[in-house]
Amino acid sequence: MTISKDNYLSELNIEQKEAVETVNGPLLVLAGAGTGKTKVLTTRLTHILHKNIAHPSEICTVTFTNKAANEMKERVQELLKIDIERLWIGTFHSSGLKILRKYSELCNLKSGFTVIDTDDQLRVIKQILEAEKIDLKKWPGINILWMIQWFKDKGIMHDYAHKTKFSFGKGINICKIYDEYQKRLQILNAVDFGDLLLLPVKIFRENKDILKKYQNQFKFILVD
């Protein structure tokens, strides 16, 4: 592993350098937009690898956007000249997808499952609403999709949703639609973006050995 000729710490101010070099215990960086938080995180990752504090496979780095994830990969590759495929860098959703690809059978999915987009989601929901004879003008598919996403954001599986007391209003059984929606996705061997976060949580909840495996694997979790 070779470091760039340029000193990777030279472009940092005092506070940023302190954050990069602090590698023991939890660390929180609070700063405004455009002040270099992503740069600090990327340089911290570089520092950990350059000092051999952890191996590439022992660091999980996640961010919200593909743009930020790609920028981090490019910067680390430029500084350390290593194969970035060895690094666990990506968005929360891509990280979830990586876990789901490995343990798809635990969620009753085949290994070649697809990730559907919003248009496909709305198409499935429309089919369900028409089968249930629900007025699409009163209950637009996009609104139903938002309701289902609400459950997923709360970590609530479709087979547990009916146990909650949450209601979106009279005239529609959202829990029943959510359940039917997930069953249809399973028939299609497909998941949506919400599942990329929800299903890995399900895997960890129901398989403590897998959860322990990842807890032991990652010495550092860096979140942008």
mmCIF file with all atom_site columns, C-alpha atoms in Angstrom:
data_model
loop_
_atom_site.group_PDB
_atom_site.id
_atom_site.type_symbol
_atom_site.label_atom_id
_atom_site.label_alt_id
_atom_site.label_comp_id
_atom_site.label_asym_id
_atom_site.label_entity_id
_atom_site.label_seq_id
_atom_site.pdbx_PDB_ins_code
_atom_site.Cartn_x
_atom_site.Cartn_y
_atom_site.Cartn_z
_atom_site.occupancy
_atom_site.B_iso_or_equiv
_atom_site.pdbx_formal_charge
_atom_site.auth_seq_id
_atom_site.auth_comp_id
_atom_site.auth_asym_id
_atom_site.auth_atom_id
_atom_site.pdbx_PDB_model_num
ATOM 1   C CA . MET A 1 1   ? 0.000   0.000   0.000   1.00 0.00 ? 1   MET A CA 1
ATOM 2   C CA . THR A 1 2   ? 1.585   3.273   -1.105  1.00 0.00 ? 2   THR A CA 1
ATOM 3   C CA . ILE A 1 3   ? 0.645   6.753   -0.017  1.00 0.00 ? 3   ILE A CA 1
ATOM 4   C CA . SER A 1 4   ? 0.394   9.678   -2.407  1.00 0.00 ? 4   SER A CA 1
ATOM 5   C CA . LYS A 1 5   ? 3.401   11.973  -2.654  1.00 0.00 ? 5   LYS A CA 1
ATOM 6   C CA . ASP A 1 6   ? 1.223   14.733  -1.256  1.00 0.00 ? 6   ASP A CA 1
ATOM 7   C CA . ASN A 1 7   ? 0.738   14.660  2.500   1.00 0.00 ? 7   ASN A CA 1
ATOM 8   C CA . TYR A 1 8   ? -2.910  13.712  2.946   1.00 0.00 ? 8   TYR A CA 1
ATOM 9   C CA . LEU A 1 9   ? -3.083  15.742  6.189   1.00 0.00 ? 9   LEU A CA 1
ATOM 10  C CA . SER A 1 10  ? -1.630  18.934  4.755   1.00 0.00 ? 10  SER A CA 1
ATOM 11  C CA . GLU A 1 11  ? -4.922  20.247  3.370   1.00 0.00 ? 11  GLU A CA 1
ATOM 12  C CA . LEU A 1 12  ? -6.730  20.007  6.713   1.00 0.00 ? 12  LEU A CA 1
ATOM 13  C CA . ASN A 1 13  ? -7.191  22.710  9.331   1.00 0.00 ? 13  ASN A CA 1
ATOM 14  C CA . ILE A 1 14  ? -6.472  22.029  13.004  1.00 0.00 ? 14  ILE A CA 1
ATOM 15  C CA . GLU A 1 15  ? -9.986  20.801  13.869  1.00 0.00 ? 15  GLU A CA 1
ATOM 16  C CA . GLN A 1 16  ? -10.202 18.593  10.790  1.00 0.00 ? 16  GLN A CA 1
ATOM 17  C CA . LYS A 1 17  ? -6.807  17.070  11.473  1.00 0.00 ? 17  LYS A CA 1
ATOM 18  C CA . GLU A 1 18  ? -7.810  16.329  15.064  1.00 0.00 ? 18  GLU A CA 1
ATOM 19  C CA . ALA A 1 19  ? -10.934 14.515  13.819  1.00 0.00 ? 19  ALA A CA 1
ATOM 20  C CA . VAL A 1 20  ? -8.930  12.493  11.285  1.00 0.00 ? 20  VAL A CA 1
ATOM 21  C CA . GLU A 1 21  ? -6.303  11.411  13.795  1.00 0.00 ? 21  GLU A CA 1
ATOM 22  C CA . THR A 1 22  ? -8.808  10.484  16.515  1.00 0.00 ? 22  THR A CA 1
ATOM 23  C CA . VAL A 1 23  ? -9.265  6.763   15.961  1.00 0.00 ? 23  VAL A CA 1
ATOM 24  C CA . ASN A 1 24  ? -10.070 5.475   19.461  1.00 0.00 ? 24  ASN A CA 1
ATOM 25  C CA . GLY A 1 25  ? -13.705 5.519   20.527  1.00 0.00 ? 25  GLY A CA 1
ATOM 26  C CA . PRO A 1 26  ? -16.741 7.230   18.963  1.00 0.00 ? 26  PRO A CA 1
ATOM 27  C CA . LEU A 1 27  ? -16.347 10.541  17.161  1.00 0.00 ? 27  LEU A CA 1
ATOM 28  C CA . LEU A 1 28  ? -18.991 13.051  16.017  1.00 0.00 ? 28  LEU A CA 1
ATOM 29  C CA . VAL A 1 29  ? -18.185 15.895  13.631  1.00 0.00 ? 29  VAL A CA 1
ATOM 30  C CA . LEU A 1 30  ? -20.677 18.777  13.577  1.00 0.00 ? 30  LEU A CA 1
ATOM 31  C CA . ALA A 1 31  ? -20.225 21.427  10.899  1.00 0.00 ? 31  ALA A CA 1
ATOM 32  C CA . GLY A 1 32  ? -22.219 23.416  8.385   1.00 0.00 ? 32  GLY A CA 1
ATOM 33  C CA . ALA A 1 33  ? -22.769 22.602  4.728   1.00 0.00 ? 33  ALA A CA 1
ATOM 34  C CA . GLY A 1 34  ? -19.702 22.853  2.526   1.00 0.00 ? 34  GLY A CA 1
ATOM 35  C CA . THR A 1 35  ? -17.206 22.892  5.387   1.00 0.00 ? 35  THR A CA 1
ATOM 36  C CA . GLY A 1 36  ? -15.486 19.617  4.490   1.00 0.00 ? 36  GLY A CA 1
ATOM 37  C CA . LYS A 1 37  ? -17.220 16.925  6.534   1.00 0.00 ? 37  LYS A CA 1
ATOM 38  C CA . THR A 1 38  ? -17.004 14.389  3.693   1.00 0.00 ? 38  THR A CA 1
ATOM 39  C CA . LYS A 1 39  ? -13.367 15.329  3.157   1.00 0.00 ? 39  LYS A CA 1
ATOM 40  C CA . VAL A 1 40  ? -12.674 14.672  6.845   1.00 0.00 ? 40  VAL A CA 1
ATOM 41  C CA . LEU A 1 41  ? -14.397 11.297  6.688   1.00 0.00 ? 41  LEU A CA 1
ATOM 42  C CA . THR A 1 42  ? -12.525 10.257  3.547   1.00 0.00 ? 42  THR A CA 1
ATOM 43  C CA . THR A 1 43  ? -9.186  11.412  4.936   1.00 0.00 ? 43  THR A CA 1
ATOM 44  C CA . ARG A 1 44  ? -9.918  9.605   8.200   1.00 0.00 ? 44  ARG A CA 1
ATOM 45  C CA . LEU A 1 45  ? -10.535 6.419   6.226   1.00 0.00 ? 45  LEU A CA 1
ATOM 46  C CA . THR A 1 46  ? -7.251  6.999   4.397   1.00 0.00 ? 46  THR A CA 1
ATOM 47  C CA . HIS A 1 47  ? -5.443  7.602   7.693   1.00 0.00 ? 47  HIS A CA 1
ATOM 48  C CA . ILE A 1 48  ? -6.765  4.378   9.238   1.00 0.00 ? 48  ILE A CA 1
ATOM 49  C CA . LEU A 1 49  ? -5.622  2.361   6.244   1.00 0.00 ? 49  LEU A CA 1
ATOM 50  C CA . HIS A 1 50  ? -2.286  4.138   5.841   1.00 0.00 ? 50  HIS A CA 1
ATOM 51  C CA . LYS A 1 51  ? -1.408  3.555   9.492   1.00 0.00 ? 51  LYS A CA 1
ATOM 52  C CA . ASN A 1 52  ? -2.515  -0.102  9.240   1.00 0.00 ? 52  ASN A CA 1
ATOM 53  C CA . ILE A 1 53  ? -4.977  0.405   12.082  1.00 0.00 ? 53  ILE A CA 1
ATOM 54  C CA . ALA A 1 54  ? -7.497  -1.749  10.210  1.00 0.00 ? 54  ALA A CA 1
ATOM 55  C CA . HIS A 1 55  ? -7.705  -3.747  7.006   1.00 0.00 ? 55  HIS A CA 1
ATOM 56  C CA . PRO A 1 56  ? -9.930  -2.505  4.151   1.00 0.00 ? 56  PRO A CA 1
ATOM 57  C CA . SER A 1 57  ? -12.553 -5.179  4.873   1.00 0.00 ? 57  SER A CA 1
ATOM 58  C CA . GLU A 1 58  ? -12.775 -4.033  8.507   1.00 0.00 ? 58  GLU A CA 1
ATOM 59  C CA . ILE A 1 59  ? -14.112 -0.547  7.704   1.00 0.00 ? 59  ILE A CA 1
ATOM 60  C CA . CYS A 1 60  ? -17.704 0.174   6.713   1.00 0.00 ? 60  CYS A CA 1
ATOM 61  C CA . THR A 1 61  ? -18.204 3.629   5.182   1.00 0.00 ? 61  THR A CA 1
ATOM 62  C CA . VAL A 1 62  ? -21.731 4.758   4.310   1.00 0.00 ? 62  VAL A CA 1
ATOM 63  C CA . THR A 1 63  ? -23.257 7.925   2.929   1.00 0.00 ? 63  THR A CA 1
ATOM 64  C CA . PHE A 1 64  ? -26.625 9.049   1.563   1.00 0.00 ? 64  PHE A CA 1
ATOM 65  C CA . THR A 1 65  ? -25.907 9.709   -2.114  1.00 0.00 ? 65  THR A CA 1
ATOM 66  C CA . ASN A 1 66  ? -24.174 7.862   -4.929  1.00 0.00 ? 66  ASN A CA 1
ATOM 67  C CA . LYS A 1 67  ? -22.316 11.065  -5.775  1.00 0.00 ? 67  LYS A CA 1
ATOM 68  C CA . ALA A 1 68  ? -20.747 11.274  -2.318  1.00 0.00 ? 68  ALA A CA 1
ATOM 69  C CA . ALA A 1 69  ? -19.946 7.555   -2.312  1.00 0.00 ? 69  ALA A CA 1
ATOM 70  C CA . ASN A 1 70  ? -18.215 7.792   -5.701  1.00 0.00 ? 70  ASN A CA 1
ATOM 71  C CA . GLU A 1 71  ? -16.242 10.854  -4.596  1.00 0.00 ? 71  GLU A CA 1
ATOM 72  C CA . MET A 1 72  ? -15.012 8.992   -1.529  1.00 0.00 ? 72  MET A CA 1
ATOM 73  C CA . LYS A 1 73  ? -13.979 5.966   -3.592  1.00 0.00 ? 73  LYS A CA 1
ATOM 74  C CA . GLU A 1 74  ? -12.087 8.126   -6.074  1.00 0.00 ? 74  GLU A CA 1
ATOM 75  C CA . ARG A 1 75  ? -10.289 10.076  -3.359  1.00 0.00 ? 75  ARG A CA 1
ATOM 76  C CA . VAL A 1 76  ? -9.219  6.972   -1.433  1.00 0.00 ? 76  VAL A CA 1
ATOM 77  C CA . GLN A 1 77  ? -8.068  5.260   -4.616  1.00 0.00 ? 77  GLN A CA 1
ATOM 78  C CA . GLU A 1 78  ? -6.081  8.357   -5.589  1.00 0.00 ? 78  GLU A CA 1
ATOM 79  C CA . LEU A 1 79  ? -4.399  8.622   -2.199  1.00 0.00 ? 79  LEU A CA 1
ATOM 80  C CA . LEU A 1 80  ? -3.687  4.976   -1.461  1.00 0.00 ? 80  LEU A CA 1
ATOM 81  C CA . LYS A 1 81  ? -3.508  3.390   -4.923  1.00 0.00 ? 81  LYS A CA 1
ATOM 82  C CA . ILE A 1 82  ? -5.504  0.343   -3.804  1.00 0.00 ? 82  ILE A CA 1
ATOM 83  C CA . ASP A 1 83  ? -8.333  -1.659  -5.316  1.00 0.00 ? 83  ASP A CA 1
ATOM 84  C CA . ILE A 1 84  ? -11.448 0.140   -4.056  1.00 0.00 ? 84  ILE A CA 1
ATOM 85  C CA . GLU A 1 85  ? -13.501 -3.017  -4.600  1.00 0.00 ? 85  GLU A CA 1
ATOM 86  C CA . ARG A 1 86  ? -11.927 -4.276  -1.387  1.00 0.00 ? 86  ARG A CA 1
ATOM 87  C CA . LEU A 1 87  ? -13.491 -1.376  0.471   1.00 0.00 ? 87  LEU A CA 1
ATOM 88  C CA . TRP A 1 88  ? -17.000 -1.321  1.890   1.00 0.00 ? 88  TRP A CA 1
ATOM 89  C CA . ILE A 1 89  ? -17.913 2.187   0.670   1.00 0.00 ? 89  ILE A CA 1
ATOM 90  C CA . GLY A 1 90  ? -21.388 3.067   -0.562  1.00 0.00 ? 90  GLY A CA 1
ATOM 91  C CA . THR A 1 91  ? -24.812 4.421   0.221   1.00 0.00 ? 91  THR A CA 1
ATOM 92  C CA . PHE A 1 92  ? -26.989 2.955   2.961   1.00 0.00 ? 92  PHE A CA 1
ATOM 93  C CA . HIS A 1 93  ? -29.081 1.290   0.255   1.00 0.00 ? 93  HIS A CA 1
ATOM 94  C CA . SER A 1 94  ? -26.130 -0.213  -1.633  1.00 0.00 ? 94  SER A CA 1
ATOM 95  C CA . SER A 1 95  ? -24.738 -1.558  1.646   1.00 0.00 ? 95  SER A CA 1
ATOM 96  C CA . GLY A 1 96  ? -28.115 -3.106  2.427   1.00 0.00 ? 96  GLY A CA 1
ATOM 97  C CA . LEU A 1 97  ? -28.237 -4.617  -1.058  1.00 0.00 ? 97  LEU A CA 1
ATOM 98  C CA . LYS A 1 98  ? -24.809 -6.193  -0.554  1.00 0.00 ? 98  LYS A CA 1
ATOM 99  C CA . ILE A 1 99  ? -26.029 -7.920  2.612   1.00 0.00 ? 99  ILE A CA 1
ATOM 100 C CA . LEU A 1 100 ? -29.310 -8.945  1.004   1.00 0.00 ? 100 LEU A CA 1
ATOM 101 C CA . ARG A 1 101 ? -27.562 -10.473 -2.014  1.00 0.00 ? 101 ARG A CA 1
ATOM 102 C CA . LYS A 1 102 ? -25.565 -12.684 0.334   1.00 0.00 ? 102 LYS A CA 1
ATOM 103 C CA . TYR A 1 103 ? -28.502 -13.828 2.472   1.00 0.00 ? 103 TYR A CA 1
ATOM 104 C CA . SER A 1 104 ? -31.443 -13.518 0.069   1.00 0.00 ? 104 SER A CA 1
ATOM 105 C CA . GLU A 1 105 ? -32.768 -16.980 0.907   1.00 0.00 ? 105 GLU A CA 1
ATOM 106 C CA . LEU A 1 106 ? -33.416 -15.861 4.484   1.00 0.00 ? 106 LEU A CA 1
ATOM 107 C CA . CYS A 1 107 ? -35.987 -13.418 3.067   1.00 0.00 ? 107 CYS A CA 1
ATOM 108 C CA . ASN A 1 108 ? -37.532 -15.970 0.692   1.00 0.00 ? 108 ASN A CA 1
ATOM 109 C CA . LEU A 1 109 ? -35.806 -14.401 -2.297  1.00 0.00 ? 109 LEU A CA 1
ATOM 110 C CA . LYS A 1 110 ? -33.825 -16.049 -5.066  1.00 0.00 ? 110 LYS A CA 1
ATOM 111 C CA . SER A 1 111 ? -30.267 -14.850 -5.588  1.00 0.00 ? 111 SER A CA 1
ATOM 112 C CA . GLY A 1 112 ? -31.097 -13.048 -8.835  1.00 0.00 ? 112 GLY A CA 1
ATOM 113 C CA . PHE A 1 113 ? -33.816 -10.830 -7.372  1.00 0.00 ? 113 PHE A CA 1
ATOM 114 C CA . THR A 1 114 ? -34.397 -7.416  -8.943  1.00 0.00 ? 114 THR A CA 1
ATOM 115 C CA . VAL A 1 115 ? -34.790 -3.964  -7.381  1.00 0.00 ? 115 VAL A CA 1
ATOM 116 C CA . ILE A 1 116 ? -37.867 -2.248  -8.802  1.00 0.00 ? 116 ILE A CA 1
ATOM 117 C CA . ASP A 1 117 ? -38.194 1.503   -9.292  1.00 0.00 ? 117 ASP A CA 1
ATOM 118 C CA . THR A 1 118 ? -41.071 3.835   -8.399  1.00 0.00 ? 118 THR A CA 1
ATOM 119 C CA . ASP A 1 119 ? -42.929 3.241   -11.673 1.00 0.00 ? 119 ASP A CA 1
ATOM 120 C CA . ASP A 1 120 ? -42.956 -0.508  -11.095 1.00 0.00 ? 120 ASP A CA 1
ATOM 121 C CA . GLN A 1 121 ? -44.019 -0.017  -7.485  1.00 0.00 ? 121 GLN A CA 1
ATOM 122 C CA . LEU A 1 122 ? -46.969 2.116   -8.551  1.00 0.00 ? 122 LEU A CA 1
ATOM 123 C CA . ARG A 1 123 ? -47.919 -0.462  -11.166 1.00 0.00 ? 123 ARG A CA 1
ATOM 124 C CA . VAL A 1 124 ? -48.102 -3.202  -8.517  1.00 0.00 ? 124 VAL A CA 1
ATOM 125 C CA . ILE A 1 125 ? -50.041 -1.002  -6.110  1.00 0.00 ? 125 ILE A CA 1
ATOM 126 C CA . LYS A 1 126 ? -52.529 -0.007  -8.820  1.00 0.00 ? 126 LYS A CA 1
ATOM 127 C CA . GLN A 1 127 ? -53.198 -3.686  -9.535  1.00 0.00 ? 127 GLN A CA 1
ATOM 128 C CA . ILE A 1 128 ? -53.893 -4.279  -5.845  1.00 0.00 ? 128 ILE A CA 1
ATOM 129 C CA . LEU A 1 129 ? -56.197 -1.270  -5.529  1.00 0.00 ? 129 LEU A CA 1
ATOM 130 C CA . GLU A 1 130 ? -58.158 -2.295  -8.599  1.00 0.00 ? 130 GLU A CA 1
ATOM 131 C CA . ALA A 1 131 ? -58.510 -5.848  -7.263  1.00 0.00 ? 131 ALA A CA 1
ATOM 132 C CA . GLU A 1 132 ? -59.759 -4.455  -3.940  1.00 0.00 ? 132 GLU A CA 1
ATOM 133 C CA . LYS A 1 133 ? -62.127 -2.082  -5.804  1.00 0.00 ? 133 LYS A CA 1
ATOM 134 C CA . ILE A 1 134 ? -60.594 0.956   -4.130  1.00 0.00 ? 134 ILE A CA 1
ATOM 135 C CA . ASP A 1 135 ? -61.201 4.352   -5.726  1.00 0.00 ? 135 ASP A CA 1
ATOM 136 C CA . LEU A 1 136 ? -57.899 5.393   -7.318  1.00 0.00 ? 136 LEU A CA 1
ATOM 137 C CA . LYS A 1 137 ? -58.992 9.036   -7.402  1.00 0.00 ? 137 LYS A CA 1
ATOM 138 C CA . LYS A 1 138 ? -59.632 9.059   -3.665  1.00 0.00 ? 138 LYS A CA 1
ATOM 139 C CA . TRP A 1 139 ? -56.576 6.939   -2.891  1.00 0.00 ? 139 TRP A CA 1
ATOM 140 C CA . PRO A 1 140 ? -53.855 7.658   -5.499  1.00 0.00 ? 140 PRO A CA 1
ATOM 141 C CA . GLY A 1 141 ? -51.168 5.012   -5.795  1.00 0.00 ? 141 GLY A CA 1
ATOM 142 C CA . ILE A 1 142 ? -48.421 7.456   -4.831  1.00 0.00 ? 142 ILE A CA 1
ATOM 143 C CA . ASN A 1 143 ? -50.195 8.100   -1.506  1.00 0.00 ? 143 ASN A CA 1
ATOM 144 C CA . ILE A 1 144 ? -50.476 4.377   -0.812  1.00 0.00 ? 144 ILE A CA 1
ATOM 145 C CA . LEU A 1 145 ? -46.807 3.973   -1.654  1.00 0.00 ? 145 LEU A CA 1
ATOM 146 C CA . TRP A 1 146 ? -45.948 6.714   0.856   1.00 0.00 ? 146 TRP A CA 1
ATOM 147 C CA . MET A 1 147 ? -47.963 4.876   3.536   1.00 0.00 ? 147 MET A CA 1
ATOM 148 C CA . ILE A 1 148 ? -46.148 1.602   2.870   1.00 0.00 ? 148 ILE A CA 1
ATOM 149 C CA . GLN A 1 149 ? -42.820 3.402   2.921   1.00 0.00 ? 149 GLN A CA 1
ATOM 150 C CA . TRP A 1 150 ? -43.770 4.868   6.315   1.00 0.00 ? 150 TRP A CA 1
ATOM 151 C CA . PHE A 1 151 ? -43.998 1.350   7.755   1.00 0.00 ? 151 PHE A CA 1
ATOM 152 C CA . LYS A 1 152 ? -40.681 0.390   6.214   1.00 0.00 ? 152 LYS A CA 1
ATOM 153 C CA . ASP A 1 153 ? -38.947 3.512   7.503   1.00 0.00 ? 153 ASP A CA 1
ATOM 154 C CA . LYS A 1 154 ? -40.151 2.538   10.991  1.00 0.00 ? 154 LYS A CA 1
ATOM 155 C CA . GLY A 1 155 ? -38.730 -0.963  10.591  1.00 0.00 ? 155 GLY A CA 1
ATOM 156 C CA . ILE A 1 156 ? -42.194 -2.574  10.569  1.00 0.00 ? 156 ILE A CA 1
ATOM 157 C CA . MET A 1 157 ? -42.536 -5.741  8.475   1.00 0.00 ? 157 MET A CA 1
ATOM 158 C CA . HIS A 1 158 ? -45.735 -6.384  6.527   1.00 0.00 ? 158 HIS A CA 1
ATOM 159 C CA . ASP A 1 159 ? -46.686 -9.387  8.653   1.00 0.00 ? 159 ASP A CA 1
ATOM 160 C CA . TYR A 1 160 ? -46.492 -7.260  11.804  1.00 0.00 ? 160 TYR A CA 1
ATOM 161 C CA . ALA A 1 161 ? -48.079 -4.041  10.532  1.00 0.00 ? 161 ALA A CA 1
ATOM 162 C CA . HIS A 1 162 ? -51.614 -5.155  11.478  1.00 0.00 ? 162 HIS A CA 1
ATOM 163 C CA . LYS A 1 163 ? -50.525 -5.327  15.130  1.00 0.00 ? 163 LYS A CA 1
ATOM 164 C CA . THR A 1 164 ? -49.860 -1.598  15.174  1.00 0.00 ? 164 THR A CA 1
ATOM 165 C CA . LYS A 1 165 ? -52.577 0.904   16.051  1.00 0.00 ? 165 LYS A CA 1
ATOM 166 C CA . PHE A 1 166 ? -51.534 3.272   13.300  1.00 0.00 ? 166 PHE A CA 1
ATOM 167 C CA . SER A 1 167 ? -54.261 4.289   10.839  1.00 0.00 ? 167 SER A CA 1
ATOM 168 C CA . PHE A 1 168 ? -54.192 6.441   7.723   1.00 0.00 ? 168 PHE A CA 1
ATOM 169 C CA . GLY A 1 169 ? -57.946 6.991   7.749   1.00 0.00 ? 169 GLY A CA 1
ATOM 170 C CA . LYS A 1 170 ? -61.231 5.191   7.211   1.00 0.00 ? 170 LYS A CA 1
ATOM 171 C CA . GLY A 1 171 ? -62.157 3.392   4.040   1.00 0.00 ? 171 GLY A CA 1
ATOM 172 C CA . ILE A 1 172 ? -58.834 1.678   3.417   1.00 0.00 ? 172 ILE A CA 1
ATOM 173 C CA . ASN A 1 173 ? -56.963 -1.135  5.128   1.00 0.00 ? 173 ASN A CA 1
ATOM 174 C CA . ILE A 1 174 ? -53.378 -0.081  4.506   1.00 0.00 ? 174 ILE A CA 1
ATOM 175 C CA . CYS A 1 175 ? -52.003 -3.063  6.449   1.00 0.00 ? 175 CYS A CA 1
ATOM 176 C CA . LYS A 1 176 ? -53.811 -5.451  4.125   1.00 0.00 ? 176 LYS A CA 1
ATOM 177 C CA . ILE A 1 177 ? -52.514 -3.605  1.056   1.00 0.00 ? 177 ILE A CA 1
ATOM 178 C CA . TYR A 1 178 ? -48.984 -3.576  2.469   1.00 0.00 ? 178 TYR A CA 1
ATOM 179 C CA . ASP A 1 179 ? -49.189 -7.319  3.074   1.00 0.00 ? 179 ASP A CA 1
ATOM 180 C CA . GLU A 1 180 ? -50.478 -7.994  -0.441  1.00 0.00 ? 180 GLU A CA 1
ATOM 181 C CA . TYR A 1 181 ? -47.870 -5.682  -1.941  1.00 0.00 ? 181 TYR A CA 1
ATOM 182 C CA . GLN A 1 182 ? -45.016 -7.621  -0.299  1.00 0.00 ? 182 GLN A CA 1
ATOM 183 C CA . LYS A 1 183 ? -46.500 -10.944 -1.355  1.00 0.00 ? 183 LYS A CA 1
ATOM 184 C CA . ARG A 1 184 ? -46.636 -9.772  -4.971  1.00 0.00 ? 184 ARG A CA 1
ATOM 185 C CA . LEU A 1 185 ? -43.047 -8.563  -4.811  1.00 0.00 ? 185 LEU A CA 1
ATOM 186 C CA . GLN A 1 186 ? -42.025 -11.981 -3.538  1.00 0.00 ? 186 GLN A CA 1
ATOM 187 C CA . ILE A 1 187 ? -43.809 -13.667 -6.460  1.00 0.00 ? 187 ILE A CA 1
ATOM 188 C CA . LEU A 1 188 ? -41.913 -11.328 -8.785  1.00 0.00 ? 188 LEU A CA 1
ATOM 189 C CA . ASN A 1 189 ? -38.672 -12.090 -6.912  1.00 0.00 ? 189 ASN A CA 1
ATOM 190 C CA . ALA A 1 190 ? -38.250 -8.357  -6.420  1.00 0.00 ? 190 ALA A CA 1
ATOM 191 C CA . VAL A 1 191 ? -37.641 -5.775  -3.705  1.00 0.00 ? 191 VAL A CA 1
ATOM 192 C CA . ASP A 1 192 ? -38.072 -2.016  -3.560  1.00 0.00 ? 192 ASP A CA 1
ATOM 193 C CA . PHE A 1 193 ? -35.679 0.580   -2.171  1.00 0.00 ? 193 PHE A CA 1
ATOM 194 C CA . GLY A 1 194 ? -37.327 0.465   1.245   1.00 0.00 ? 194 GLY A CA 1
ATOM 195 C CA . ASP A 1 195 ? -36.633 -3.259  1.432   1.00 0.00 ? 195 ASP A CA 1
ATOM 196 C CA . LEU A 1 196 ? -32.917 -2.625  0.929   1.00 0.00 ? 196 LEU A CA 1
ATOM 197 C CA . LEU A 1 197 ? -32.888 -1.158  4.435   1.00 0.00 ? 197 LEU A CA 1
ATOM 198 C CA . LEU A 1 198 ? -35.717 -3.129  6.048   1.00 0.00 ? 198 LEU A CA 1
ATOM 199 C CA . LEU A 1 199 ? -34.757 -6.672  5.018   1.00 0.00 ? 199 LEU A CA 1
ATOM 200 C CA . PRO A 1 200 ? -31.152 -6.513  6.287   1.00 0.00 ? 200 PRO A CA 1
ATOM 201 C CA . VAL A 1 201 ? -32.627 -5.411  9.620   1.00 0.00 ? 201 VAL A CA 1
ATOM 202 C CA . LYS A 1 202 ? -34.909 -8.455  9.496   1.00 0.00 ? 202 LYS A CA 1
ATOM 203 C CA . ILE A 1 203 ? -31.923 -10.686 8.767   1.00 0.00 ? 203 ILE A CA 1
ATOM 204 C CA . PHE A 1 204 ? -30.005 -9.277  11.733  1.00 0.00 ? 204 PHE A CA 1
ATOM 205 C CA . ARG A 1 205 ? -33.012 -9.516  14.058  1.00 0.00 ? 205 ARG A CA 1
ATOM 206 C CA . GLU A 1 206 ? -33.693 -13.147 13.230  1.00 0.00 ? 206 GLU A CA 1
ATOM 207 C CA . ASN A 1 207 ? -30.120 -14.412 12.824  1.00 0.00 ? 207 ASN A CA 1
ATOM 208 C CA . LYS A 1 208 ? -27.908 -13.378 15.719  1.00 0.00 ? 208 LYS A CA 1
ATOM 209 C CA . ASP A 1 209 ? -24.963 -15.288 14.279  1.00 0.00 ? 209 ASP A CA 1
ATOM 210 C CA . ILE A 1 210 ? -24.998 -13.141 11.138  1.00 0.00 ? 210 ILE A CA 1
ATOM 211 C CA . LEU A 1 211 ? -25.375 -9.991  13.214  1.00 0.00 ? 211 LEU A CA 1
ATOM 212 C CA . LYS A 1 212 ? -22.407 -11.058 15.331  1.00 0.00 ? 212 LYS A CA 1
ATOM 213 C CA . LYS A 1 213 ? -20.378 -11.756 12.187  1.00 0.00 ? 213 LYS A CA 1
ATOM 214 C CA . TYR A 1 214 ? -20.712 -8.160  10.983  1.00 0.00 ? 214 TYR A CA 1
ATOM 215 C CA . GLN A 1 215 ? -20.223 -6.743  14.463  1.00 0.00 ? 215 GLN A CA 1
ATOM 216 C CA . ASN A 1 216 ? -16.940 -8.606  14.687  1.00 0.00 ? 216 ASN A CA 1
ATOM 217 C CA . GLN A 1 217 ? -15.892 -7.808  11.118  1.00 0.00 ? 217 GLN A CA 1
ATOM 218 C CA . PHE A 1 218 ? -16.116 -4.021  11.268  1.00 0.00 ? 218 PHE A CA 1
ATOM 219 C CA . LYS A 1 219 ? -13.663 -2.258  13.542  1.00 0.00 ? 219 LYS A CA 1
ATOM 220 C CA . PHE A 1 220 ? -14.770 1.118   12.182  1.00 0.00 ? 220 PHE A CA 1
ATOM 221 C CA . ILE A 1 221 ? -18.148 2.359   10.911  1.00 0.00 ? 221 ILE A CA 1
ATOM 222 C CA . LEU A 1 222 ? -17.859 5.768   9.245   1.00 0.00 ? 222 LEU A CA 1
ATOM 223 C CA . VAL A 1 223 ? -21.114 7.577   8.470   1.00 0.00 ? 223 VAL A CA 1
ATOM 224 C CA . ASP A 1 224 ? -21.259 10.681  6.283   1.00 0.00 ? 224 ASP A CA 1
#
